PDB file of C-alpha atoms in Angstrom:
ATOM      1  CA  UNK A   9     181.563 163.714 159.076  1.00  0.00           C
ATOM      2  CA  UNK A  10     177.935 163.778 159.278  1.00  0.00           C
ATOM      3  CA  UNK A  11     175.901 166.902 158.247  1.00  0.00           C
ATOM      4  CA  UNK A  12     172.439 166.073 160.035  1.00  0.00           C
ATOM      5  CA  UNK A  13     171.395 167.269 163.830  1.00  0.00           C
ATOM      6  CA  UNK A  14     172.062 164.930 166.223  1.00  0.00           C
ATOM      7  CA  UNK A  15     171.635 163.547 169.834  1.00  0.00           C
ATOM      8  CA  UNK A  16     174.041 162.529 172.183  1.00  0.00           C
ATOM      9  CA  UNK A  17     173.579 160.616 175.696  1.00  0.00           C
ATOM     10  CA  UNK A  18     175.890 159.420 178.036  1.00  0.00           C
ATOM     11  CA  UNK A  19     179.803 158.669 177.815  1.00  0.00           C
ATOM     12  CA  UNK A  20     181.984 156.224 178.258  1.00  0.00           C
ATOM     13  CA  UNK A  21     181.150 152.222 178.048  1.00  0.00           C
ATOM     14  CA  UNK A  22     179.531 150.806 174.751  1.00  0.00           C
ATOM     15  CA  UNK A  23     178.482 152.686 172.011  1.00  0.00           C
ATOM     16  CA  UNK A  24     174.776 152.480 170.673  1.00  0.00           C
ATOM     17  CA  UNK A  25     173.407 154.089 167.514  1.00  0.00           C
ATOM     18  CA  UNK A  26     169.593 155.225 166.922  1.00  0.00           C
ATOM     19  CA  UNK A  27     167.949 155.075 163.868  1.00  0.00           C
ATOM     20  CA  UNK A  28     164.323 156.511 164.044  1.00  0.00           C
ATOM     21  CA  UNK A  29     161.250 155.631 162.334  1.00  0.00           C
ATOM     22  CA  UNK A  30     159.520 157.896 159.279  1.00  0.00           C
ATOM     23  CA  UNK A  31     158.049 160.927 160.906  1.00  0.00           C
ATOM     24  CA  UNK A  32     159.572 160.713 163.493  1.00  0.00           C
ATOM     25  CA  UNK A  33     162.765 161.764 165.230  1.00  0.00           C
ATOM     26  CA  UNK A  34     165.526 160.485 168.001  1.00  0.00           C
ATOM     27  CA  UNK A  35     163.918 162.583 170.441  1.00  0.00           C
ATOM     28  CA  UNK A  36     159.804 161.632 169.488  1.00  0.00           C
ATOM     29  CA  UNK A  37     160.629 157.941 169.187  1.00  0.00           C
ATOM     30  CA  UNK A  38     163.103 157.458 171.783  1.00  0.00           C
ATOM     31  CA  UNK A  39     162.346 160.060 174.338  1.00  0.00           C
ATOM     32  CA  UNK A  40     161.187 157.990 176.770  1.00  0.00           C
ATOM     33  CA  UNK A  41     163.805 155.551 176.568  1.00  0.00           C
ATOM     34  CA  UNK A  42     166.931 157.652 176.245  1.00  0.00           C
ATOM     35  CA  UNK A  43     168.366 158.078 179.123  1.00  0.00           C
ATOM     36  CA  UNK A  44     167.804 154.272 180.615  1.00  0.00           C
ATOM     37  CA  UNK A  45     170.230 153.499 177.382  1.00  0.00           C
ATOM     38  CA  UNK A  46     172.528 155.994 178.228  1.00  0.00           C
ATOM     39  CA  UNK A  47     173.459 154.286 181.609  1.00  0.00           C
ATOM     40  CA  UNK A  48     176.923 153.067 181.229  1.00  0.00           C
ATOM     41  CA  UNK A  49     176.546 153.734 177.161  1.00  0.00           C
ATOM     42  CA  UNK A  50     177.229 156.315 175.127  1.00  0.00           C
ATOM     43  CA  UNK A  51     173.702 156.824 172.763  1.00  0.00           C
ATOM     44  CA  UNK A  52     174.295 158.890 169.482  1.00  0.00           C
ATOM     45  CA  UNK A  53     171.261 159.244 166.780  1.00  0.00           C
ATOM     46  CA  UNK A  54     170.480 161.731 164.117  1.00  0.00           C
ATOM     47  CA  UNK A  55     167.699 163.358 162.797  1.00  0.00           C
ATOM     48  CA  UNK A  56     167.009 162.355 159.631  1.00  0.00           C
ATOM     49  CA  UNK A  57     166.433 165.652 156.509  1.00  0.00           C
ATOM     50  CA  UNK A  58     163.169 167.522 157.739  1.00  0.00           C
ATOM     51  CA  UNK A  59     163.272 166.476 161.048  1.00  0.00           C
ATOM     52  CA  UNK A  60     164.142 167.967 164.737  1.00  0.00           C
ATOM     53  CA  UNK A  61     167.101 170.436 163.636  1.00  0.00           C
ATOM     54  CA  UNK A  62     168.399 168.799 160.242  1.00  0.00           C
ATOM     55  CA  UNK A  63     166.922 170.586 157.161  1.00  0.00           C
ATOM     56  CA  UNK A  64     164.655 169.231 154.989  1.00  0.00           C
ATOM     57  CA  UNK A  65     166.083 167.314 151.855  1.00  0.00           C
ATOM     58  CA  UNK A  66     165.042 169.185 148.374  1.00  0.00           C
ATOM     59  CA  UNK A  67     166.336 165.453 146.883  1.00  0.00           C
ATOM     60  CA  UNK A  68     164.442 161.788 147.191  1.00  0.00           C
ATOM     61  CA  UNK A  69     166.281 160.248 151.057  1.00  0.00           C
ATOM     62  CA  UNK A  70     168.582 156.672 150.298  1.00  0.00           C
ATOM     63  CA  UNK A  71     168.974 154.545 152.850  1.00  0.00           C
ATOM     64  CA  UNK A  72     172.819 154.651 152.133  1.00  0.00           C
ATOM     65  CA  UNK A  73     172.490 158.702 152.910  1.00  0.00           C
ATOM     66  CA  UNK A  74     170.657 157.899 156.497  1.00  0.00           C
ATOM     67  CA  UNK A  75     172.925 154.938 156.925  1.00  0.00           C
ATOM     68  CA  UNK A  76     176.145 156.781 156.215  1.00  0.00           C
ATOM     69  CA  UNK A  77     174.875 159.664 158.165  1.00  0.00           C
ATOM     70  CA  UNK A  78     174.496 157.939 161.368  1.00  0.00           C
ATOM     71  CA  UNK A  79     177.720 155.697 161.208  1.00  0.00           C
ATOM     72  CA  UNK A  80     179.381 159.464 160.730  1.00  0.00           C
ATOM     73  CA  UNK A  81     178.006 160.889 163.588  1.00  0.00           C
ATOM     74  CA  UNK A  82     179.027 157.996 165.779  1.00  0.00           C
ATOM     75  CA  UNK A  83     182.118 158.228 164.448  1.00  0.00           C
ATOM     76  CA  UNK A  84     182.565 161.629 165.061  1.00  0.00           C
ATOM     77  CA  UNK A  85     181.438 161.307 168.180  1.00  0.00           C
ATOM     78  CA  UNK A  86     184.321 159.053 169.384  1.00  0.00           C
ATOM     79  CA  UNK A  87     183.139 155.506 168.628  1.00  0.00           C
ATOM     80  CA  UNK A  88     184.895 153.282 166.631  1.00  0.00           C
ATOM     81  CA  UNK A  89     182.372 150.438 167.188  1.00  0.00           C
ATOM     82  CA  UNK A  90     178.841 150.244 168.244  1.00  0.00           C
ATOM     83  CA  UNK A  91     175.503 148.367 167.771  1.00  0.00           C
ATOM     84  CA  UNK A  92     172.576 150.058 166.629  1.00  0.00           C
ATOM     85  CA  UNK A  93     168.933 149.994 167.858  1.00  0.00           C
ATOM     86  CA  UNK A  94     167.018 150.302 164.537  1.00  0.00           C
ATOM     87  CA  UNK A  95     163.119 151.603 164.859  1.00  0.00           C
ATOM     88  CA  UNK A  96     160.692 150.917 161.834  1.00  0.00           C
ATOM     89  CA  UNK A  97     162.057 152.802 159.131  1.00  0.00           C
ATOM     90  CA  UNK A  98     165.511 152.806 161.121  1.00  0.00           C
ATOM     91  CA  UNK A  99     165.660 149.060 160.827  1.00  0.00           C
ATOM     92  CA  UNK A 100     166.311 149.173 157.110  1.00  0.00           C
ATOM     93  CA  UNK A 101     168.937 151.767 158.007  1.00  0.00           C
ATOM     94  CA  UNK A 102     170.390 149.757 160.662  1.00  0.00           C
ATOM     95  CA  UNK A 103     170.484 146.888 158.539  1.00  0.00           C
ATOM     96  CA  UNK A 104     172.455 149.204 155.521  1.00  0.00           C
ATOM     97  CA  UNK A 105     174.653 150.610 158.125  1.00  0.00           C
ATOM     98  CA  UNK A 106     175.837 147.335 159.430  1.00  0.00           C
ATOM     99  CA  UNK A 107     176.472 146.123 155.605  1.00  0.00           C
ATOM    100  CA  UNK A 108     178.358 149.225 154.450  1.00  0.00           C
ATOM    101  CA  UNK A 109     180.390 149.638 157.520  1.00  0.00           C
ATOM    102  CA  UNK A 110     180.892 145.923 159.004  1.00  0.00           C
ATOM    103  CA  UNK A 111     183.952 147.335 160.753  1.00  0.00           C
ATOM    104  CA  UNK A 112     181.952 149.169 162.777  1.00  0.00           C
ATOM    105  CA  UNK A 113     178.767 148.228 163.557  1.00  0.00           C
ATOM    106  CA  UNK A 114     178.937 145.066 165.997  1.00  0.00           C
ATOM    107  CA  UNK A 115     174.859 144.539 166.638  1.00  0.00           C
ATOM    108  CA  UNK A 116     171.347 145.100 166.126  1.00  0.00           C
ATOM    109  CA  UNK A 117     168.110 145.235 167.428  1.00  0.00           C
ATOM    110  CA  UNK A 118     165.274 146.355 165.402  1.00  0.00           C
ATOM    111  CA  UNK A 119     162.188 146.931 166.517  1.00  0.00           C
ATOM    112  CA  UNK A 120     158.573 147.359 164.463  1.00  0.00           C
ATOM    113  CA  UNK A 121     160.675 146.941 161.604  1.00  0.00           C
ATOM    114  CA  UNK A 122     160.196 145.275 157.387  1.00  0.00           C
ATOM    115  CA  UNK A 123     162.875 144.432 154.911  1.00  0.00           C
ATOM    116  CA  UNK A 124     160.394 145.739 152.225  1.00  0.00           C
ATOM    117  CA  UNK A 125     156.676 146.772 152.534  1.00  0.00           C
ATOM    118  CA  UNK A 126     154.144 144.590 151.988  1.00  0.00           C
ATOM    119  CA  UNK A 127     150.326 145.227 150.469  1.00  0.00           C
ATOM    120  CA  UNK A 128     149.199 146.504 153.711  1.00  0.00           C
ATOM    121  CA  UNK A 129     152.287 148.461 154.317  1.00  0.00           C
ATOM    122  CA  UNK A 130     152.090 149.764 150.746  1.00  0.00           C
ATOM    123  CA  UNK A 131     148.496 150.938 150.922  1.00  0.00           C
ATOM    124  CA  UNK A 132     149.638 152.288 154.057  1.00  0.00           C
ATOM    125  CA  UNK A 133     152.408 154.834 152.642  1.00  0.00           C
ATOM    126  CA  UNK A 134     150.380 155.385 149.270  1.00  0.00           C
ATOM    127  CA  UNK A 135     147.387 156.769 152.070  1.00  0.00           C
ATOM    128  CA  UNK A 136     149.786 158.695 154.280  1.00  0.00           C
ATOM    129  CA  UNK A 137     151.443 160.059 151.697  1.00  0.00           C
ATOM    130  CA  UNK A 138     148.188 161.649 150.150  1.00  0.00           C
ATOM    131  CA  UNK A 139     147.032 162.808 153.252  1.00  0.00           C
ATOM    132  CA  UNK A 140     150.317 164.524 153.686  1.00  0.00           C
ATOM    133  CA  UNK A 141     149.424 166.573 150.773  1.00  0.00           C
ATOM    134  CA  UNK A 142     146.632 167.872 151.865  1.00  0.00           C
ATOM    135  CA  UNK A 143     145.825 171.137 153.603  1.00  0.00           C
ATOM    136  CA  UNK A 144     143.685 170.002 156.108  1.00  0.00           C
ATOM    137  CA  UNK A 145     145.525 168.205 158.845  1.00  0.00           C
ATOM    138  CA  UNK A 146     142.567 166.832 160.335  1.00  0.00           C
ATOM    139  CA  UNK A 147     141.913 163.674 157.930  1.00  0.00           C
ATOM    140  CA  UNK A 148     145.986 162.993 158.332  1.00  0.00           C
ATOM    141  CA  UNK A 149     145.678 163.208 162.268  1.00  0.00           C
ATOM    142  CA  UNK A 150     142.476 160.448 162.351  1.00  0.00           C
ATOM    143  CA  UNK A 151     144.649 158.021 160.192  1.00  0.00           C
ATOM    144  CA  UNK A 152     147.701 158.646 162.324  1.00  0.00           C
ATOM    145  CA  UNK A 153     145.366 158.018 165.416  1.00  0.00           C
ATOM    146  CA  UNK A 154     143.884 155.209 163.865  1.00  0.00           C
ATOM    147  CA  UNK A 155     146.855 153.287 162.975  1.00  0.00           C
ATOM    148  CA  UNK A 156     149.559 154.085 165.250  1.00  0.00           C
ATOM    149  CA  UNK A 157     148.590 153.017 168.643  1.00  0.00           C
ATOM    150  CA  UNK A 158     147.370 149.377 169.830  1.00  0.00           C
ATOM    151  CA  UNK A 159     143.510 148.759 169.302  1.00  0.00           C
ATOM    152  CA  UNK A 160     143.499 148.825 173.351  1.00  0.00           C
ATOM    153  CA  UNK A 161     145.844 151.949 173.087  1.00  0.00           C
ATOM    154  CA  UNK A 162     143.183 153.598 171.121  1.00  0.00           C
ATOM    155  CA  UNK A 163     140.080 152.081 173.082  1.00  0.00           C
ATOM    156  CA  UNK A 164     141.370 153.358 176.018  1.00  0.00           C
ATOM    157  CA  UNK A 165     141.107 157.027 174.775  1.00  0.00           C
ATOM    158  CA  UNK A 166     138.618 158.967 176.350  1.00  0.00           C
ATOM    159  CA  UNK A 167     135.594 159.727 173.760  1.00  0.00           C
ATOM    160  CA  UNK A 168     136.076 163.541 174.337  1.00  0.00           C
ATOM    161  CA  UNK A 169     139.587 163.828 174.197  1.00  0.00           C
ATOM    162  CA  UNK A 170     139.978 161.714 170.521  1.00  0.00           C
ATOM    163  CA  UNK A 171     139.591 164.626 168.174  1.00  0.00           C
ATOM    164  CA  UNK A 172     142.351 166.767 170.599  1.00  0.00           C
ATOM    165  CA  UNK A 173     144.678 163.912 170.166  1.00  0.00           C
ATOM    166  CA  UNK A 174     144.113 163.458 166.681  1.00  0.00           C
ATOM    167  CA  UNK A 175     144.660 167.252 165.839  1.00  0.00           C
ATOM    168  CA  UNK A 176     147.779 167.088 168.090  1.00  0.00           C
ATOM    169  CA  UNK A 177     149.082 164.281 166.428  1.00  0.00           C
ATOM    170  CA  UNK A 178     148.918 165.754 162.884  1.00  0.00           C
ATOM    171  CA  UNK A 179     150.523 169.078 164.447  1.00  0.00           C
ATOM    172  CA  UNK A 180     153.585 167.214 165.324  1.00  0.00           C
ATOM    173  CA  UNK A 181     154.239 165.437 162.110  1.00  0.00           C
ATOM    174  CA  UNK A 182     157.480 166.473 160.994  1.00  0.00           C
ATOM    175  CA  UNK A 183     157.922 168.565 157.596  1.00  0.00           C
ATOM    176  CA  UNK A 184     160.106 166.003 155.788  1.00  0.00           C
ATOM    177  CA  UNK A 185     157.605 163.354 156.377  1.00  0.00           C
ATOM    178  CA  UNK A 186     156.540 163.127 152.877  1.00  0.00           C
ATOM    179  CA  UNK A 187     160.271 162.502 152.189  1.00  0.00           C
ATOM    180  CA  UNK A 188     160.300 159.753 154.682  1.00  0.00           C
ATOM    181  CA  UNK A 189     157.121 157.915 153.583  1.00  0.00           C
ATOM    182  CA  UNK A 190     158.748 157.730 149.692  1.00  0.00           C
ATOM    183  CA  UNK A 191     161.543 156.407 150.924  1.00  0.00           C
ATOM    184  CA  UNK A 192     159.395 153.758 153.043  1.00  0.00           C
ATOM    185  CA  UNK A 193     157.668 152.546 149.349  1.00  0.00           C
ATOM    186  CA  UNK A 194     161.138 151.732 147.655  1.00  0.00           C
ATOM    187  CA  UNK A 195     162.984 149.701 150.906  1.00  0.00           C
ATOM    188  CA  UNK A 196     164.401 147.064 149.789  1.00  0.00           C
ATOM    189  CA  UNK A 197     166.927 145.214 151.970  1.00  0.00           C
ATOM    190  CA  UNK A 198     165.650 141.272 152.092  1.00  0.00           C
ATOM    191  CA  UNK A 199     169.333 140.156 150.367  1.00  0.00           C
ATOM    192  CA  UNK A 200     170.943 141.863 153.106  1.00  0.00           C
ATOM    193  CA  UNK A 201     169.677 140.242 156.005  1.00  0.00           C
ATOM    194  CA  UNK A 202     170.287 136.802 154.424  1.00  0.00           C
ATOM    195  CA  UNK A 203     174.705 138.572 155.173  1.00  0.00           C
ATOM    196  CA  UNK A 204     174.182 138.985 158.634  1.00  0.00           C
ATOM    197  CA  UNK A 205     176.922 137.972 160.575  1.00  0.00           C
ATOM    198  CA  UNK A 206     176.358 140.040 163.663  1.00  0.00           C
ATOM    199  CA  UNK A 207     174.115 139.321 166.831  1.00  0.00           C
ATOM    200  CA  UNK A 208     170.485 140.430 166.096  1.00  0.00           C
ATOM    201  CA  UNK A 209     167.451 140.973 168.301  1.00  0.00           C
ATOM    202  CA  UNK A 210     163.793 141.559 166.243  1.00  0.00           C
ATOM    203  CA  UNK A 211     161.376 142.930 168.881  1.00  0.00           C
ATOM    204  CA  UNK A 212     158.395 142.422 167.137  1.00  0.00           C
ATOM    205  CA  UNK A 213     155.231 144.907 168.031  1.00  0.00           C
ATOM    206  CA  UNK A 214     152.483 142.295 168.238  1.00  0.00           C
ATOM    207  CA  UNK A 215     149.544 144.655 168.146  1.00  0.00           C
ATOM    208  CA  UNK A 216     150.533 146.814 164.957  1.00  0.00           C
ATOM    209  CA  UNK A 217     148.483 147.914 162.442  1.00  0.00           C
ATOM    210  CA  UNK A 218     151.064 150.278 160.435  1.00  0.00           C
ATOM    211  CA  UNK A 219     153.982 147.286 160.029  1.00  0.00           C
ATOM    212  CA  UNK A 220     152.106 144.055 160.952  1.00  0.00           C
ATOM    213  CA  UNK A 221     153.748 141.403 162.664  1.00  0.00           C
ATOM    214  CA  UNK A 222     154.152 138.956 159.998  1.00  0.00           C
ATOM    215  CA  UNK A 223     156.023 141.569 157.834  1.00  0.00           C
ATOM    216  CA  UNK A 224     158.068 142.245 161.138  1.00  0.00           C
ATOM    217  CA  UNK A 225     158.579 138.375 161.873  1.00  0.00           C
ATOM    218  CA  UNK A 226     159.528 137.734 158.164  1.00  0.00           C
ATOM    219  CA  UNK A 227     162.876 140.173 159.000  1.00  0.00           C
ATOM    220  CA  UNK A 228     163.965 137.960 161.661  1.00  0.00           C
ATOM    221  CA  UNK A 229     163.171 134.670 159.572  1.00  0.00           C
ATOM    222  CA  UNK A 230     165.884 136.297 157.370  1.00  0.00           C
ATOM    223  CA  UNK A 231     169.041 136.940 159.549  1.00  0.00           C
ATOM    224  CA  UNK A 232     171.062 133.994 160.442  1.00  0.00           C
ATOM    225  CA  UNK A 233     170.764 133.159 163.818  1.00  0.00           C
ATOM    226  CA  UNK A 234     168.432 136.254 164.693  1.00  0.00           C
ATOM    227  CA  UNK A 235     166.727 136.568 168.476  1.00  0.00           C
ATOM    228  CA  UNK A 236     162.996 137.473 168.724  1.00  0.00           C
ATOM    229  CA  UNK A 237     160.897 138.884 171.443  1.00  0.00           C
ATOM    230  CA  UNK A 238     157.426 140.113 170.879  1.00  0.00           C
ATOM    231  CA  UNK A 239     155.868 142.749 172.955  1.00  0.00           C
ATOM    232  CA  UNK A 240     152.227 143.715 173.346  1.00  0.00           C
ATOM    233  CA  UNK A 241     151.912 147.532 171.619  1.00  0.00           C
ATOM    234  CA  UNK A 242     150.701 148.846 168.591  1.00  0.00           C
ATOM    235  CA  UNK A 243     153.399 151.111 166.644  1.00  0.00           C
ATOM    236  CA  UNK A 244     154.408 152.975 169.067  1.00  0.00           C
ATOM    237  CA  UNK A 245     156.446 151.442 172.007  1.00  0.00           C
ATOM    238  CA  UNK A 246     157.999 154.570 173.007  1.00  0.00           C
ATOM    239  CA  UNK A 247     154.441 155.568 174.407  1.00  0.00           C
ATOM    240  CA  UNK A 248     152.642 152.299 175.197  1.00  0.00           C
ATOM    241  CA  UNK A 249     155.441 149.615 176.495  1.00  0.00           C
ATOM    242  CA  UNK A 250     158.867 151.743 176.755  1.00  0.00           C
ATOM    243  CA  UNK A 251     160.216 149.959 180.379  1.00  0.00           C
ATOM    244  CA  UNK A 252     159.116 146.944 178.690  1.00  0.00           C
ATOM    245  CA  UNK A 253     160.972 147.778 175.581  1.00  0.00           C
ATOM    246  CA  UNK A 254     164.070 149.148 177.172  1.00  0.00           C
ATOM    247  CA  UNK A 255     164.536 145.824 178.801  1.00  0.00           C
ATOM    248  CA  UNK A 256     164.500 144.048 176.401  1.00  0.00           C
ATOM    249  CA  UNK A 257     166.913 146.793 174.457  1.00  0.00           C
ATOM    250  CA  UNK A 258     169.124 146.953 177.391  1.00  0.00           C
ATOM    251  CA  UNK A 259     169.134 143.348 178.070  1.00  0.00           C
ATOM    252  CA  UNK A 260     170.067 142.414 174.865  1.00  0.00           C
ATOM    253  CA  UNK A 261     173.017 144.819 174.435  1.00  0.00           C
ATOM    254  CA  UNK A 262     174.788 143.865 177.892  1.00  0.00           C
ATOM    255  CA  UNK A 263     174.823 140.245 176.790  1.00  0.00           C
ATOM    256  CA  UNK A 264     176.493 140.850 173.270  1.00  0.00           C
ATOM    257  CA  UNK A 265     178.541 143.546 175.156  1.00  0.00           C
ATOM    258  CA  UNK A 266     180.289 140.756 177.002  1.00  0.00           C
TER     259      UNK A 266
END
């Protein structure tokens, strides 16, 4: 039985599971996407503690806890096997799921993903994190703005309309956020991939600057047998590629579907 808010999309045909980045939520970072993966699926995903409707966690987040959490919801939700679609911080959780409940979980793709952070992705967190604790939102919302989108993403901003967009960004960061970012620092899951056994797709953001795309490349290096596609966005697909990215979702579940 899982205890965190969830989504649900679509019934009947394959199940798919959604596992959402840090800071984020099923409906922020798959929004755009959800209901071209609903077609002929049925799409379940949770909010993760301080996120969307699920209250925030007064205890450090495990991976096992999100894991377990979203393999319960499918569950409960009628699905007795499914793959999961695994987004930055949900790729790690993906990856858990499918170890700690093999019966279940029958593929992957992960997208923007890392089996553990690297110096860049560590400086990252240790930054976001501070910023988090901070008062003043507007330092937080630059570096979000900053980071998150492709350098064209960004360029293409209008000059008057960057500070609006970097105030709204740091308005919509979640209130478990801080939770999510510790967790991010102490991922671990590079023996896991190496016990992959399952069909796996890395889509591999090729213009990030939060995860970059050698940390991304080295999880699909790591899985036995593992697909990659690349696709031209910063960190944020959802907003700057999602038809692209839903094709490549989509695609990928109907052939390990049949």
């Amino acid at each position: 039985m899982s205890t965190f808010a969830r989504t649900v999309r679509g019934t009947g045909g394959p199940g798919v599971a959604l596992a959402h980045g840090a800071g984020g939520g099923i409906e922020p970072n798959y929004g755009p996407i959800l209901d071209g993966l609903a077609e002929g699926r049925t799409v379940v995903g949770v909010d993760y503690p301080g996120t969307g409707e699920t209250p925030r966690s007064d205890v450090p987040l495990t991976v096992d806890r999100l894991a377990d959490e979203l393999v319960g919801a499918a569950v409960d939700e009628g699905l007795d096997t499914f793959s999961i679609v695994g987004y930055s911080l949900g790729g790690p959780v993906a990856v858990r799921a499918a170890t700690r409940h093999p019966d279940r979980v029958k593929a992957l793709v992960l997208t923007a993903t890392f089996a553990r952070p690297d110096n860049h992705l560590r400086l990252v967190a240790d930054l976001w994190a501070r910023l988090l604790e901070s008062e003043d939102r507007t330092p937080l919302g630059d570096f979000l703005t900053l980071f998150a989108p492709s350098p064209s993403a960004l360029a293409a901003l209008p000059e008057d309309a960057l500070a609006d967009t970097a105030a709204a960004t740091a308005a919509t960061v979640p209130p478990g956020t801080p939770e999510h970012v510790d967790l991010v620092r102490r991922v671990d899951i590079r023996a896991e991939l190496a016990a992959l056994t399952i069909p796996a797709l890395v889509v591999v953001t090729t213009a990030d600057r939060l995860v970059p795309p050698p940390v991304q490349r080295d999880v699909a290096a790591r899985i036995p047998g593992a697909r990659v596609a690349e696709l031209d966005t910063g960190h944020l697909p959802f907003a700057e590629r999602p038809d692209e990215w839903l094709k490549l979702i989509t695609t990928f579940l109907d052939e390990t579907a049949a």
